[in-house]
PDB file of C-alpha atoms in Angstrom:
ATOM      1  CA  UNK V   1     -14.749   8.414  -1.560  1.00  0.00           C
ATOM      2  CA  UNK V   2     -13.338   5.329   0.138  1.00  0.00           C
ATOM      3  CA  UNK V   3     -12.259   3.768  -3.159  1.00  0.00           C
ATOM      4  CA  UNK V   4      -9.715   6.494  -3.831  1.00  0.00           C
ATOM      5  CA  UNK V   5      -8.235   6.149  -0.339  1.00  0.00           C
ATOM      6  CA  UNK V   6      -7.824   2.430  -0.873  1.00  0.00           C
ATOM      7  CA  UNK V   7      -6.225   3.100  -4.246  1.00  0.00           C
ATOM      8  CA  UNK V   8      -3.623   5.456  -2.795  1.00  0.00           C
ATOM      9  CA  UNK V   9      -2.836   3.020  -0.017  1.00  0.00           C
ATOM     10  CA  UNK V  10      -2.648   0.127  -2.461  1.00  0.00           C
ATOM     11  CA  UNK V  11      -0.343   1.906  -4.853  1.00  0.00           C
ATOM     12  CA  UNK V  12       2.175   2.806  -2.177  1.00  0.00           C
ATOM     13  CA  UNK V  13       2.034  -0.108   0.235  1.00  0.00           C
ATOM     14  CA  UNK V  14       0.882  -3.145  -1.727  1.00  0.00           C
ATOM     15  CA  UNK V  15       4.311  -4.684  -2.043  1.00  0.00           C
ATOM     16  CA  UNK V  16       5.455  -3.707   1.439  1.00  0.00           C
ATOM     17  CA  UNK V  17       2.548  -5.148   3.441  1.00  0.00           C
ATOM     18  CA  UNK V  18       0.650  -8.395   2.910  1.00  0.00           C
ATOM     19  CA  UNK V  19      -2.924  -8.461   1.630  1.00  0.00           C
ATOM     20  CA  UNK V  20      -5.443  -9.572   4.245  1.00  0.00           C
ATOM     21  CA  UNK V  21      -6.036 -13.306   4.002  1.00  0.00           C
ATOM     22  CA  UNK V  22      -9.493 -12.979   5.499  1.00  0.00           C
ATOM     23  CA  UNK V  23     -10.429 -10.384   2.906  1.00  0.00           C
ATOM     24  CA  UNK V  24      -9.282 -12.644   0.085  1.00  0.00           C
ATOM     25  CA  UNK V  25     -11.138 -15.706   1.326  1.00  0.00           C
ATOM     26  CA  UNK V  26     -14.216 -14.370   3.014  1.00  0.00           C
ATOM     27  CA  UNK V  27     -14.724 -10.819   1.775  1.00  0.00           C
ATOM     28  CA  UNK V  28     -14.151  -9.365   5.225  1.00  0.00           C
ATOM     29  CA  UNK V  29     -13.188  -5.717   5.443  1.00  0.00           C
ATOM     30  CA  UNK V  30      -9.470  -5.550   6.207  1.00  0.00           C
ATOM     31  CA  UNK V  31      -8.207  -2.766   8.414  1.00  0.00           C
ATOM     32  CA  UNK V  32      -5.301  -0.805   6.953  1.00  0.00           C
ATOM     33  CA  UNK V  33      -2.107  -2.148   8.525  1.00  0.00           C
ATOM     34  CA  UNK V  34       0.453   0.470   9.297  1.00  0.00           C
ATOM     35  CA  UNK V  35       4.132  -0.208   8.995  1.00  0.00           C
ATOM     36  CA  UNK V  36       5.303   1.086  12.343  1.00  0.00           C
ATOM     37  CA  UNK V  37       9.027   0.649  11.790  1.00  0.00           C
ATOM     38  CA  UNK V  38      11.068   3.835  11.786  1.00  0.00           C
ATOM     39  CA  UNK V  39      14.076   4.458   9.610  1.00  0.00           C
ATOM     40  CA  UNK V  40      17.287   6.246  10.144  1.00  0.00           C
ATOM     41  CA  UNK V  41      16.571   8.516   7.236  1.00  0.00           C
ATOM     42  CA  UNK V  42      17.127  11.782   9.025  1.00  0.00           C
ATOM     43  CA  UNK V  43      13.596  12.190  10.420  1.00  0.00           C
ATOM     44  CA  UNK V  44      12.603  11.326  13.952  1.00  0.00           C
ATOM     45  CA  UNK V  45       9.251   9.928  14.962  1.00  0.00           C
ATOM     46  CA  UNK V  46       7.190  12.130  17.250  1.00  0.00           C
ATOM     47  CA  UNK V  47       4.303  10.896  19.334  1.00  0.00           C
ATOM     48  CA  UNK V  48       0.993  12.193  20.520  1.00  0.00           C
ATOM     49  CA  UNK V  49       1.391  15.951  20.029  1.00  0.00           C
ATOM     50  CA  UNK V  50      -0.945  16.127  17.072  1.00  0.00           C
ATOM     51  CA  UNK V  51      -3.349  13.373  18.066  1.00  0.00           C
ATOM     52  CA  UNK V  52      -6.946  13.856  17.037  1.00  0.00           C
ATOM     53  CA  UNK V  53      -9.799  12.615  19.202  1.00  0.00           C
ATOM     54  CA  UNK V  54     -12.828  11.171  17.409  1.00  0.00           C
ATOM     55  CA  UNK V  55     -16.097  12.938  18.065  1.00  0.00           C
ATOM     56  CA  UNK V  56     -19.625  11.702  17.813  1.00  0.00           C
ATOM     57  CA  UNK V  57     -20.611  14.978  16.167  1.00  0.00           C
ATOM     58  CA  UNK V  58     -17.661  15.705  13.907  1.00  0.00           C
ATOM     59  CA  UNK V  59     -15.190  13.506  12.093  1.00  0.00           C
ATOM     60  CA  UNK V  60     -11.511  14.219  12.827  1.00  0.00           C
ATOM     61  CA  UNK V  61      -9.608  16.138  10.172  1.00  0.00           C
ATOM     62  CA  UNK V  62      -6.044  15.668   8.930  1.00  0.00           C
ATOM     63  CA  UNK V  63      -3.606  18.297  10.185  1.00  0.00           C
ATOM     64  CA  UNK V  64      -1.143  19.142   7.412  1.00  0.00           C
ATOM     65  CA  UNK V  65      -0.286  22.688   8.463  1.00  0.00           C
ATOM     66  CA  UNK V  66       3.216  21.697   9.561  1.00  0.00           C
ATOM     67  CA  UNK V  67       4.071  19.689   6.430  1.00  0.00           C
ATOM     68  CA  UNK V  68       7.056  21.280   4.622  1.00  0.00           C
ATOM     69  CA  UNK V  69       7.041  22.042   0.889  1.00  0.00           C
ATOM     70  CA  UNK V  70       9.548  19.240   0.370  1.00  0.00           C
ATOM     71  CA  UNK V  71       8.728  16.323   2.655  1.00  0.00           C
ATOM     72  CA  UNK V  72      11.716  14.169   1.764  1.00  0.00           C
ATOM     73  CA  UNK V  73      14.554  13.726  -0.705  1.00  0.00           C
ATOM     74  CA  UNK V  74      15.744  10.385  -2.063  1.00  0.00           C
ATOM     75  CA  UNK V  75      19.023  10.509  -3.957  1.00  0.00           C
ATOM     76  CA  UNK V  76      18.203  14.092  -4.932  1.00  0.00           C
ATOM     77  CA  UNK V  77      14.609  13.334  -6.014  1.00  0.00           C
ATOM     78  CA  UNK V  78      12.067  15.347  -4.026  1.00  0.00           C
ATOM     79  CA  UNK V  79       8.806  14.116  -2.550  1.00  0.00           C
ATOM     80  CA  UNK V  80       6.722  17.312  -2.614  1.00  0.00           C
ATOM     81  CA  UNK V  81       4.087  18.399  -0.142  1.00  0.00           C
ATOM     82  CA  UNK V  82       1.145  17.994  -2.529  1.00  0.00           C
ATOM     83  CA  UNK V  83       1.946  14.333  -3.197  1.00  0.00           C
ATOM     84  CA  UNK V  84       2.460  13.665   0.492  1.00  0.00           C
ATOM     85  CA  UNK V  85      -0.788  15.399   1.493  1.00  0.00           C
ATOM     86  CA  UNK V  86      -2.820  13.443  -1.078  1.00  0.00           C
ATOM     87  CA  UNK V  87      -1.407  10.176   0.249  1.00  0.00           C
ATOM     88  CA  UNK V  88      -1.606  11.171   3.913  1.00  0.00           C
ATOM     89  CA  UNK V  89      -5.242  12.245   3.667  1.00  0.00           C
ATOM     90  CA  UNK V  90      -6.149   8.868   2.180  1.00  0.00           C
ATOM     91  CA  UNK V  91      -4.349   7.045   4.996  1.00  0.00           C
ATOM     92  CA  UNK V  92      -5.873   9.372   7.581  1.00  0.00           C
ATOM     93  CA  UNK V  93      -9.411   8.660   6.353  1.00  0.00           C
ATOM     94  CA  UNK V  94      -8.952   4.967   6.994  1.00  0.00           C
ATOM     95  CA  UNK V  95      -7.361   5.487  10.417  1.00  0.00           C
ATOM     96  CA  UNK V  96     -10.033   8.005  11.437  1.00  0.00           C
ATOM     97  CA  UNK V  97     -12.787   5.505  10.659  1.00  0.00           C
ATOM     98  CA  UNK V  98     -11.022   2.941  12.836  1.00  0.00           C
ATOM     99  CA  UNK V  99     -10.607   5.561  15.560  1.00  0.00           C
ATOM    100  CA  UNK V 100     -14.323   6.247  15.622  1.00  0.00           C
ATOM    101  CA  UNK V 101     -15.002   2.537  16.028  1.00  0.00           C
ATOM    102  CA  UNK V 102     -12.377   1.879  18.709  1.00  0.00           C
ATOM    103  CA  UNK V 103     -12.390   5.209  20.541  1.00  0.00           C
ATOM    104  CA  UNK V 104      -8.610   5.446  20.151  1.00  0.00           C
ATOM    105  CA  UNK V 105      -7.384   8.809  18.785  1.00  0.00           C
ATOM    106  CA  UNK V 106      -5.307   9.032  15.615  1.00  0.00           C
ATOM    107  CA  UNK V 107      -1.689   9.846  16.395  1.00  0.00           C
ATOM    108  CA  UNK V 108      -1.097  12.152  13.453  1.00  0.00           C
ATOM    109  CA  UNK V 109       2.614  12.685  14.087  1.00  0.00           C
ATOM    110  CA  UNK V 110       3.195   8.937  13.995  1.00  0.00           C
ATOM    111  CA  UNK V 111       0.966   8.476  10.941  1.00  0.00           C
ATOM    112  CA  UNK V 112       2.825  11.222   9.073  1.00  0.00           C
ATOM    113  CA  UNK V 113       6.148   9.514   9.725  1.00  0.00           C
ATOM    114  CA  UNK V 114       4.727   6.172   8.595  1.00  0.00           C
ATOM    115  CA  UNK V 115       3.336   7.749   5.430  1.00  0.00           C
ATOM    116  CA  UNK V 116       6.635   9.481   4.688  1.00  0.00           C
ATOM    117  CA  UNK V 117       8.530   6.230   5.199  1.00  0.00           C
ATOM    118  CA  UNK V 118       6.214   4.391   2.810  1.00  0.00           C
ATOM    119  CA  UNK V 119       6.639   7.091   0.168  1.00  0.00           C
ATOM    120  CA  UNK V 120      10.419   7.064   0.607  1.00  0.00           C
ATOM    121  CA  UNK V 121      10.487   3.278   0.288  1.00  0.00           C
ATOM    122  CA  UNK V 122       8.345   3.455  -2.835  1.00  0.00           C
ATOM    123  CA  UNK V 123      10.644   6.076  -4.387  1.00  0.00           C
ATOM    124  CA  UNK V 124      13.660   3.898  -3.625  1.00  0.00           C
ATOM    125  CA  UNK V 125      12.049   0.995  -5.477  1.00  0.00           C
ATOM    126  CA  UNK V 126      11.020   3.179  -8.430  1.00  0.00           C
ATOM    127  CA  UNK V 127      14.586   4.458  -8.744  1.00  0.00           C
ATOM    128  CA  UNK V 128      16.012   0.938  -8.571  1.00  0.00           C
ATOM    129  CA  UNK V 129      13.621  -0.178 -11.302  1.00  0.00           C
ATOM    130  CA  UNK V 130      14.880   2.694 -13.450  1.00  0.00           C
ATOM    131  CA  UNK V 131      18.486   1.751 -12.729  1.00  0.00           C
ATOM    132  CA  UNK V 132      17.734  -1.757 -13.988  1.00  0.00           C
ATOM    133  CA  UNK V 133      16.099  -0.464 -17.155  1.00  0.00           C
ATOM    134  CA  UNK V 134      12.608  -1.696 -16.256  1.00  0.00           C
ATOM    135  CA  UNK V 135       9.888   0.132 -18.182  1.00  0.00           C
ATOM    136  CA  UNK V 136       6.105  -0.107 -18.130  1.00  0.00           C
ATOM    137  CA  UNK V 137       4.349  -1.161 -21.314  1.00  0.00           C
ATOM    138  CA  UNK V 138       0.902   0.124 -22.315  1.00  0.00           C
ATOM    139  CA  UNK V 139      -0.473  -3.393 -21.830  1.00  0.00           C
ATOM    140  CA  UNK V 140       0.892  -3.624 -18.280  1.00  0.00           C
ATOM    141  CA  UNK V 141      -0.500  -0.195 -17.405  1.00  0.00           C
ATOM    142  CA  UNK V 142      -3.939  -1.176 -18.704  1.00  0.00           C
ATOM    143  CA  UNK V 143      -3.873  -4.459 -16.772  1.00  0.00           C
ATOM    144  CA  UNK V 144      -2.971  -2.602 -13.588  1.00  0.00           C
ATOM    145  CA  UNK V 145      -5.782  -0.112 -14.124  1.00  0.00           C
ATOM    146  CA  UNK V 146      -8.280  -2.931 -14.612  1.00  0.00           C
ATOM    147  CA  UNK V 147      -7.070  -4.622 -11.444  1.00  0.00           C
ATOM    148  CA  UNK V 148      -7.432  -1.391  -9.471  1.00  0.00           C
ATOM    149  CA  UNK V 149     -10.942  -0.931 -10.859  1.00  0.00           C
ATOM    150  CA  UNK V 150     -11.883  -4.405  -9.628  1.00  0.00           C
ATOM    151  CA  UNK V 151     -10.162  -4.060  -6.254  1.00  0.00           C
ATOM    152  CA  UNK V 152     -11.919  -0.758  -5.563  1.00  0.00           C
ATOM    153  CA  UNK V 153     -15.328  -2.214  -6.415  1.00  0.00           C
ATOM    154  CA  UNK V 154     -15.832  -0.127  -9.540  1.00  0.00           C
ATOM    155  CA  UNK V 155     -17.048  -0.942 -13.025  1.00  0.00           C
ATOM    156  CA  UNK V 156     -14.733   0.996 -15.325  1.00  0.00           C
ATOM    157  CA  UNK V 157     -11.594   3.105 -15.492  1.00  0.00           C
ATOM    158  CA  UNK V 158     -13.818   6.127 -16.159  1.00  0.00           C
ATOM    159  CA  UNK V 159     -15.506   5.564 -12.798  1.00  0.00           C
ATOM    160  CA  UNK V 160     -12.115   5.158 -11.141  1.00  0.00           C
ATOM    161  CA  UNK V 161     -10.769   8.410 -12.590  1.00  0.00           C
ATOM    162  CA  UNK V 162     -14.010  10.217 -11.723  1.00  0.00           C
ATOM    163  CA  UNK V 163     -13.726   9.105  -8.093  1.00  0.00           C
ATOM    164  CA  UNK V 164     -10.118  10.223  -7.948  1.00  0.00           C
ATOM    165  CA  UNK V 165     -10.971  13.580  -9.520  1.00  0.00           C
ATOM    166  CA  UNK V 166     -13.443  14.223  -6.709  1.00  0.00           C
ATOM    167  CA  UNK V 167     -10.515  13.736  -4.345  1.00  0.00           C
ATOM    168  CA  UNK V 168      -8.406  16.259  -6.238  1.00  0.00           C
ATOM    169  CA  UNK V 169      -6.415  13.811  -8.370  1.00  0.00           C
ATOM    170  CA  UNK V 170      -6.697  14.244 -12.129  1.00  0.00           C
ATOM    171  CA  UNK V 171      -5.874  11.513 -14.616  1.00  0.00           C
ATOM    172  CA  UNK V 172      -2.608  13.323 -15.373  1.00  0.00           C
ATOM    173  CA  UNK V 173      -1.672  12.961 -11.687  1.00  0.00           C
ATOM    174  CA  UNK V 174      -2.655   9.309 -11.466  1.00  0.00           C
ATOM    175  CA  UNK V 175      -1.042   7.849 -14.583  1.00  0.00           C
ATOM    176  CA  UNK V 176       2.591   8.412 -13.472  1.00  0.00           C
ATOM    177  CA  UNK V 177       1.722   6.636 -10.210  1.00  0.00           C
ATOM    178  CA  UNK V 178       0.217   3.749 -12.164  1.00  0.00           C
ATOM    179  CA  UNK V 179       3.406   3.528 -14.227  1.00  0.00           C
ATOM    180  CA  UNK V 180       5.477   3.537 -11.045  1.00  0.00           C
ATOM    181  CA  UNK V 181       3.308   0.744  -9.653  1.00  0.00           C
ATOM    182  CA  UNK V 182       3.914  -1.357 -12.760  1.00  0.00           C
ATOM    183  CA  UNK V 183       7.699  -0.986 -12.746  1.00  0.00           C
ATOM    184  CA  UNK V 184       7.911  -1.668  -8.994  1.00  0.00           C
ATOM    185  CA  UNK V 185       5.820  -4.821  -9.375  1.00  0.00           C
ATOM    186  CA  UNK V 186       8.100  -5.960 -12.199  1.00  0.00           C
ATOM    187  CA  UNK V 187      11.170  -5.190 -10.105  1.00  0.00           C
ATOM    188  CA  UNK V 188       9.896  -7.291  -7.199  1.00  0.00           C
ATOM    189  CA  UNK V 189       8.804 -10.113  -9.510  1.00  0.00           C
ATOM    190  CA  UNK V 190      12.302 -10.180 -11.028  1.00  0.00           C
ATOM    191  CA  UNK V 191      13.881 -10.125  -7.582  1.00  0.00           C
ATOM    192  CA  UNK V 192      11.588 -12.843  -6.196  1.00  0.00           C
ATOM    193  CA  UNK V 193      11.857 -15.223  -9.154  1.00  0.00           C
ATOM    194  CA  UNK V 194       9.351 -17.995  -9.805  1.00  0.00           C
ATOM    195  CA  UNK V 195       7.550 -18.485  -6.475  1.00  0.00           C
ATOM    196  CA  UNK V 196       5.758 -21.818  -6.120  1.00  0.00           C
ATOM    197  CA  UNK V 197       4.142 -22.244  -2.681  1.00  0.00           C
ATOM    198  CA  UNK V 198       4.105 -25.791  -1.348  1.00  0.00           C
ATOM    199  CA  UNK V 199       0.961 -27.676  -0.344  1.00  0.00           C
ATOM    200  CA  UNK V 200       2.145 -27.493   3.265  1.00  0.00           C
ATOM    201  CA  UNK V 201       2.465 -23.695   3.103  1.00  0.00           C
ATOM    202  CA  UNK V 202      -1.025 -23.359   1.625  1.00  0.00           C
ATOM    203  CA  UNK V 203      -2.580 -25.564   4.290  1.00  0.00           C
ATOM    204  CA  UNK V 204      -0.805 -23.583   6.996  1.00  0.00           C
ATOM    205  CA  UNK V 205      -2.276 -20.354   5.608  1.00  0.00           C
ATOM    206  CA  UNK V 206      -5.701 -21.982   5.507  1.00  0.00           C
ATOM    207  CA  UNK V 207      -5.482 -23.087   9.139  1.00  0.00           C
ATOM    208  CA  UNK V 208      -4.305 -19.632  10.208  1.00  0.00           C
ATOM    209  CA  UNK V 209      -7.283 -18.063   8.484  1.00  0.00           C
ATOM    210  CA  UNK V 210      -9.697 -20.542  10.036  1.00  0.00           C
ATOM    211  CA  UNK V 211      -8.307 -19.670  13.460  1.00  0.00           C
ATOM    212  CA  UNK V 212      -8.684 -15.941  12.784  1.00  0.00           C
ATOM    213  CA  UNK V 213     -12.276 -16.402  11.645  1.00  0.00           C
ATOM    214  CA  UNK V 214     -13.209 -18.871  14.370  1.00  0.00           C
ATOM    215  CA  UNK V 215     -15.099 -16.408  16.537  1.00  0.00           C
ATOM    216  CA  UNK V 216     -16.738 -14.393  13.776  1.00  0.00           C
ATOM    217  CA  UNK V 217     -19.403 -16.893  12.807  1.00  0.00           C
ATOM    218  CA  UNK V 218     -18.267 -16.844   9.177  1.00  0.00           C
ATOM    219  CA  UNK V 219     -18.691 -20.019   7.193  1.00  0.00           C
ATOM    220  CA  UNK V 220     -15.277 -21.377   6.224  1.00  0.00           C
ATOM    221  CA  UNK V 221     -15.071 -22.594   2.602  1.00  0.00           C
ATOM    222  CA  UNK V 222     -13.322 -25.929   1.982  1.00  0.00           C
ATOM    223  CA  UNK V 223      -9.572 -25.837   1.371  1.00  0.00           C
ATOM    224  CA  UNK V 224      -9.775 -26.913  -2.281  1.00  0.00           C
ATOM    225  CA  UNK V 225     -12.321 -24.220  -3.083  1.00  0.00           C
ATOM    226  CA  UNK V 226     -10.067 -21.405  -1.882  1.00  0.00           C
ATOM    227  CA  UNK V 227      -6.752 -22.947  -2.915  1.00  0.00           C
ATOM    228  CA  UNK V 228      -6.216 -20.453  -5.804  1.00  0.00           C
ATOM    229  CA  UNK V 229      -6.691 -17.522  -3.395  1.00  0.00           C
ATOM    230  CA  UNK V 230      -4.384 -19.182  -0.891  1.00  0.00           C
ATOM    231  CA  UNK V 231      -1.700 -19.534  -3.552  1.00  0.00           C
ATOM    232  CA  UNK V 232      -2.105 -15.889  -4.531  1.00  0.00           C
ATOM    233  CA  UNK V 233      -1.775 -14.865  -0.892  1.00  0.00           C
ATOM    234  CA  UNK V 234       1.312 -17.005  -0.341  1.00  0.00           C
ATOM    235  CA  UNK V 235       2.990 -15.466  -3.389  1.00  0.00           C
ATOM    236  CA  UNK V 236       1.989 -11.978  -2.225  1.00  0.00           C
ATOM    237  CA  UNK V 237       3.468 -12.576   1.225  1.00  0.00           C
ATOM    238  CA  UNK V 238       6.771 -13.803  -0.193  1.00  0.00           C
ATOM    239  CA  UNK V 239       6.956 -10.891  -2.646  1.00  0.00           C
ATOM    240  CA  UNK V 240       6.244  -8.515   0.248  1.00  0.00           C
ATOM    241  CA  UNK V 241       9.168  -9.963   2.161  1.00  0.00           C
ATOM    242  CA  UNK V 242      11.399  -9.681  -0.901  1.00  0.00           C
ATOM    243  CA  UNK V 243      10.364  -6.025  -1.244  1.00  0.00           C
ATOM    244  CA  UNK V 244      11.127  -5.278   2.410  1.00  0.00           C
ATOM    245  CA  UNK V 245      14.528  -6.943   2.146  1.00  0.00           C
ATOM    246  CA  UNK V 246      15.337  -5.066  -1.066  1.00  0.00           C
ATOM    247  CA  UNK V 247      14.285  -1.719   0.423  1.00  0.00           C
ATOM    248  CA  UNK V 248      16.402  -2.413   3.505  1.00  0.00           C
ATOM    249  CA  UNK V 249      19.463  -3.087   1.340  1.00  0.00           C
ATOM    250  CA  UNK V 250      18.876  -0.068  -0.898  1.00  0.00           C
ATOM    251  CA  UNK V 251      18.330   2.259   2.075  1.00  0.00           C
ATOM    252  CA  UNK V 252      21.862   1.568   3.271  1.00  0.00           C
ATOM    253  CA  UNK V 253      23.246   2.994   0.017  1.00  0.00           C
ATOM    254  CA  UNK V 254      20.681   5.736  -0.555  1.00  0.00           C
ATOM    255  CA  UNK V 255      20.978   9.427   0.302  1.00  0.00           C
ATOM    256  CA  UNK V 256      17.728  10.047   2.194  1.00  0.00           C
ATOM    257  CA  UNK V 257      16.588  13.251   3.859  1.00  0.00           C
ATOM    258  CA  UNK V 258      13.281  13.230   5.754  1.00  0.00           C
ATOM    259  CA  UNK V 259      12.202  16.825   6.476  1.00  0.00           C
ATOM    260  CA  UNK V 260       9.134  16.049   8.559  1.00  0.00           C
TER     261      UNK V 260
END
């Protein structure tokens, strides 16, 4: 189910990539944006060898045969194969759908490295949150669950967990990830401080979105009507930059082994 793929992607990459402005304002379907930067974490990025060509008769399938039992280690904490595969398959689903539309094959080697990097970055942030004594409260966990329900177009947490179960993720698997999401969000909020976008920044975002939507025929809502969404997007973008900067700093001090 597409909702579970979006959830996995959201939980790992939300703070490292910006939310689509067009999706916030106009309900357009945003393509998953891959973070193509490669780290010096001990793994090297391959290209093309495991590419999958889309077929009109059969959807491409993720190739995880070469994934090691331990995908990466971050300061001694392991990222196991099962967690990586669950995340990778969700990312692959989205990329495969794009591939069928564009005719461009999915470069699975590259996507695996991108997925591993995202998971390593997320683990770095989770560990830093723990080092700072940040803990998730029951209220924060519930609020995050409700937000994920809404963002995945569902009606209840029961529906969310049912969708995830169909994808092989039980509630017991999901809840630790939810808790990690909460503490990482709190870490970034603490690091970013009180962000108050200026009127000029909001109008710039609005004009950028109008330009992006210019050829689509979509009706552009007035600035004042979408100002709350613009503010949310501006805050999200700044928090994303704070997260990237923090990860970059923490990577320099971290002991990272990428076994892919």
